[in-house]
């Protein structure tokens, strides 16, 4: 029987407490903890549904009907929501107001099947006024938004499950191949990174020289000297070459003077000899700079990357916490608009901090170019009618939250402030210098900018991404008061050599910007796109730069050659526009999916493409020609060089591994030859094991250097001068049907310690490694042997099933029985374990136990001894504070333990209109 309480369902457990406090005891606030159900995996589809749903969990012949199941981890959550529903007389679905949030609300409605009135409650900030207003202004569920989200989910399943198997067969196999995947947006993003690397690989650098000098002016007022840096701009009236004057092939795009080193040095010496120049021109121009709009999701990710060194995923995680704690408005938006109350608050705070002139007479109004009305919320800003300053909230936020809030606060305030005003002065100096008996007029220029009114720059200045033309820009500097005709002394005249550079690699910030400019993906997906291409191994990070792997080259080559439309930037952007049209109710989900999958007059359709692929030459697909005799290939264990002997083309190619840290654009023909000519770093015979007569060899393997014991070969198989093993001729493959011989026993192997080198290890040490684990002695109490050995996570002792970590690898050889017994005498989870924690904090307020950060099998994690939480990708141990740790544990505790897997349940997918108010 209903008690009159209203059940409010939000997405995140973090929101529950705040919203519950704002609504009072007449409401019960619970969390769905994100989506409660999703498309089923193949094994979860019942036998009687296999025919229709078995391939994709989607019945493509019945209006692309999806088969949903409740997530195994959410059965407890659903049970708790159903319990609360029994005593509720109204349900308020308060998930986020975007496509995902609308879909979560619809799934809740479908699974819970409430018999009481249901309303959709939306808000953009978690403040008391906003929550109360949301309760008073509910609406119906927007099924067009649900359609758009479901279309995207079905589209991604069809795309991924049809294309990914082609990658597994043709690009990779086994463990690595299984990790490959294709995705509607991730593939386009990967192609962007690969295309940039291709540009860098094809780039031809061009060299050019110029001359810099220090110009010294004598100030008349007090006879003091003022100097500034000038740069040679013209010779005899002709402009000097700059990096932007060359194309990517190293060719000039226009007529300019190109100085080589000898000419530059001769001209510099001549100018130094003259020693002075005259001012021939002064040009002053006023200018203004306007502030940038408030943050959208993508611009926040970009600035967080540039200024806070946060990954896109980490930035969104921090922003999510700020939103859920009530400090900022909703952080997934592509709108730059501010509400009237936000504009008033920003202007008032700017005036109070910087004075009346800090804001223009009329408020600034920003408009978004987005056609997607459902995401056109307010821009990201501090919440409330009056903004709290960063200093006033510092005690309530952790380090990253404080930095993020400060960034959002500054951007919002600056967006309503006055233009900055400046004046740029450019001075031209001329000197006539004799070079090889010919007088040449050399003209130097320098610029200086003075801000006459800083305006919004008092609060904030946007960061910028690296551009390859940056080297041509002179540093801004202060110029003295000059007049045409003044004579200045020229000193420190130096010729400067330059080389043009290719476009810089993408960073997370610049990739997000490029994706947004091309219309690929949506603000809420940028972080996950980058996370996926990093996880798949398509891209790695070098500092902040995103470097594509050779695996990515093979994947993109296959997609370009056989799925060209699917990685076409315009096609991918058009898909986003179509999803927006579905969200606006302008296009029908079923008809659109039918055209995409089965084809139409405008496109062949995914199914037709996959069914008519033809033969794909996997060997050629995974090959890149480096030179006439050298080809890079990508195999099961990664990239390597295939080298053909020009004197014997029929001989088996020689293989050379490529260093993991070598970027694709660095593998030039010259670098390849250097790798080919390098001495073999391994495969060195150390000697014979006197115990069994086998050869002991040190090798350099895929996972590092190791020792291997092999059967002795013909003496000709070892180069006596270098100790290098000469590879025997390949054995003839046995004919099909021939009886198989018993497999030869695997040779003994042992990894080298981190402190050891393949160049210096000797036979004695190698034999000790092969004999591991080493028996230290026998425990006098239990009679069990104690062994010392090296494992995946480092050196350790083992006694039965009881293991203890050793502090150094050398202890494996050195530790004696007394020392081992002393280690076992220490409590396993007592003081000794605590001393190995990466970080320690006060007790958890719920469990009362100390919180520690430890290094585990899957990376660093936070624990209070009862609840373990892995530190998210993009965050480091240094980022974890006590407050963050408590919140992480609380969130994990709220989710509850992962339930045991049970047979999936089919939940109806039939659409029902929500109850009317």
CSV table of N, CA, C and O in Angstrom, one decimal, residues 829-830 833-835 837-842 849-854 861-865 885 889:
chain,number,residue,atom,x,y,z
A,829,UNK,N,49.6,-9.4,7.2
A,829,UNK,CA,48.7,-8.2,6.9
A,829,UNK,C,48.9,-7.1,8.0
A,829,UNK,O,48.0,-6.3,8.2
A,830,UNK,N,50.0,-7.2,8.7
A,830,UNK,CA,50.3,-6.2,9.7
A,830,UNK,C,51.2,-5.1,9.3
A,830,UNK,O,51.0,-4.6,8.2
A,833,UNK,N,53.0,-5.3,5.8
A,833,UNK,CA,52.2,-5.0,4.6
A,833,UNK,C,51.9,-3.5,4.5
A,833,UNK,O,51.9,-2.9,3.4
A,834,UNK,N,51.6,-2.8,5.6
A,834,UNK,CA,51.3,-1.4,5.6
A,834,UNK,C,52.5,-0.6,5.0
A,834,UNK,O,52.3,0.4,4.3
A,835,UNK,N,53.7,-1.1,5.3
A,835,UNK,CA,54.9,-0.3,4.8
A,835,UNK,C,55.0,-0.3,3.3
A,835,UNK,O,55.8,0.4,2.8
A,837,UNK,N,52.5,0.1,1.2
A,837,UNK,CA,51.5,0.9,0.6
A,837,UNK,C,52.1,2.1,-0.2
A,837,UNK,O,53.1,2.7,0.3
A,838,UNK,N,51.5,2.4,-1.3
A,838,UNK,CA,52.0,3.6,-2.1
A,838,UNK,C,51.6,4.9,-1.5
A,838,UNK,O,52.2,5.9,-1.7
A,839,UNK,N,50.5,4.9,-0.7
A,839,UNK,CA,50.0,6.1,0.0
A,839,UNK,C,49.1,5.6,1.1
A,839,UNK,O,48.4,4.6,1.1
A,840,UNK,N,49.0,6.4,2.2
A,840,UNK,CA,48.2,6.1,3.4
A,840,UNK,C,47.4,7.3,3.8
A,840,UNK,O,47.9,8.4,3.8
A,841,UNK,N,46.2,7.1,4.3
A,841,UNK,CA,45.3,8.1,4.7
A,841,UNK,C,44.7,7.8,6.0
A,841,UNK,O,44.8,6.7,6.6
A,842,UNK,N,43.8,8.7,6.5
A,842,UNK,CA,43.1,8.4,7.8
A,842,UNK,C,42.1,7.3,7.5
A,842,UNK,O,41.8,6.9,6.4
A,849,UNK,N,38.4,1.8,9.1
A,849,UNK,CA,39.7,1.2,8.9
A,849,UNK,C,40.5,2.2,8.0
A,849,UNK,O,40.0,3.0,7.2
A,850,UNK,N,41.9,2.1,8.2
A,850,UNK,CA,42.7,3.0,7.4
A,850,UNK,C,42.6,2.8,5.9
A,850,UNK,O,42.5,1.7,5.4
A,851,UNK,N,42.7,3.9,5.2
A,851,UNK,CA,42.6,3.8,3.7
A,851,UNK,C,44.1,3.8,3.2
A,851,UNK,O,44.9,4.7,3.6
A,852,UNK,N,44.3,2.9,2.2
A,852,UNK,CA,45.7,2.9,1.6
A,852,UNK,C,45.5,2.7,0.1
A,852,UNK,O,44.5,2.2,-0.4
A,853,UNK,N,46.6,3.2,-0.6
A,853,UNK,CA,46.7,2.9,-2.0
A,853,UNK,C,47.8,1.9,-2.2
A,853,UNK,O,48.9,2.0,-1.7
A,854,UNK,N,47.4,0.8,-2.9
A,854,UNK,CA,48.3,-0.3,-3.1
A,854,UNK,C,48.5,-0.6,-4.6
A,854,UNK,O,47.7,-0.1,-5.4
A,861,UNK,N,45.3,0.6,-6.7
A,861,UNK,CA,44.0,0.6,-6.2
A,861,UNK,C,43.9,1.2,-4.8
A,861,UNK,O,44.8,1.2,-4.1
A,862,UNK,N,42.7,1.7,-4.5
A,862,UNK,CA,42.4,2.2,-3.2
A,862,UNK,C,41.6,1.2,-2.4
A,862,UNK,O,40.7,0.5,-2.9
A,863,UNK,N,42.0,1.0,-1.1
A,863,UNK,CA,41.3,0.0,-0.3
A,863,UNK,C,41.2,0.5,1.2
A,863,UNK,O,42.1,1.2,1.7
A,864,UNK,N,40.2,0.1,1.8
A,864,UNK,CA,40.1,0.2,3.3
A,864,UNK,C,40.2,-1.2,4.0
A,864,UNK,O,39.8,-1.3,5.2
A,865,UNK,N,40.6,-2.1,3.2
A,865,UNK,CA,40.7,-3.5,3.8
A,865,UNK,C,39.4,-4.3,3.5
A,865,UNK,O,39.4,-5.5,3.6
A,885,UNK,N,39.6,9.4,-2.2
A,885,UNK,CA,39.6,8.0,-1.8
A,885,UNK,C,38.3,7.6,-1.1
A,885,UNK,O,37.7,6.5,-1.4
A,889,UNK,N,35.6,4.8,-2.6
A,889,UNK,CA,35.2,3.6,-1.8
A,889,UNK,C,33.6,3.7,-1.6
A,889,UNK,O,32.9,2.7,-1.6
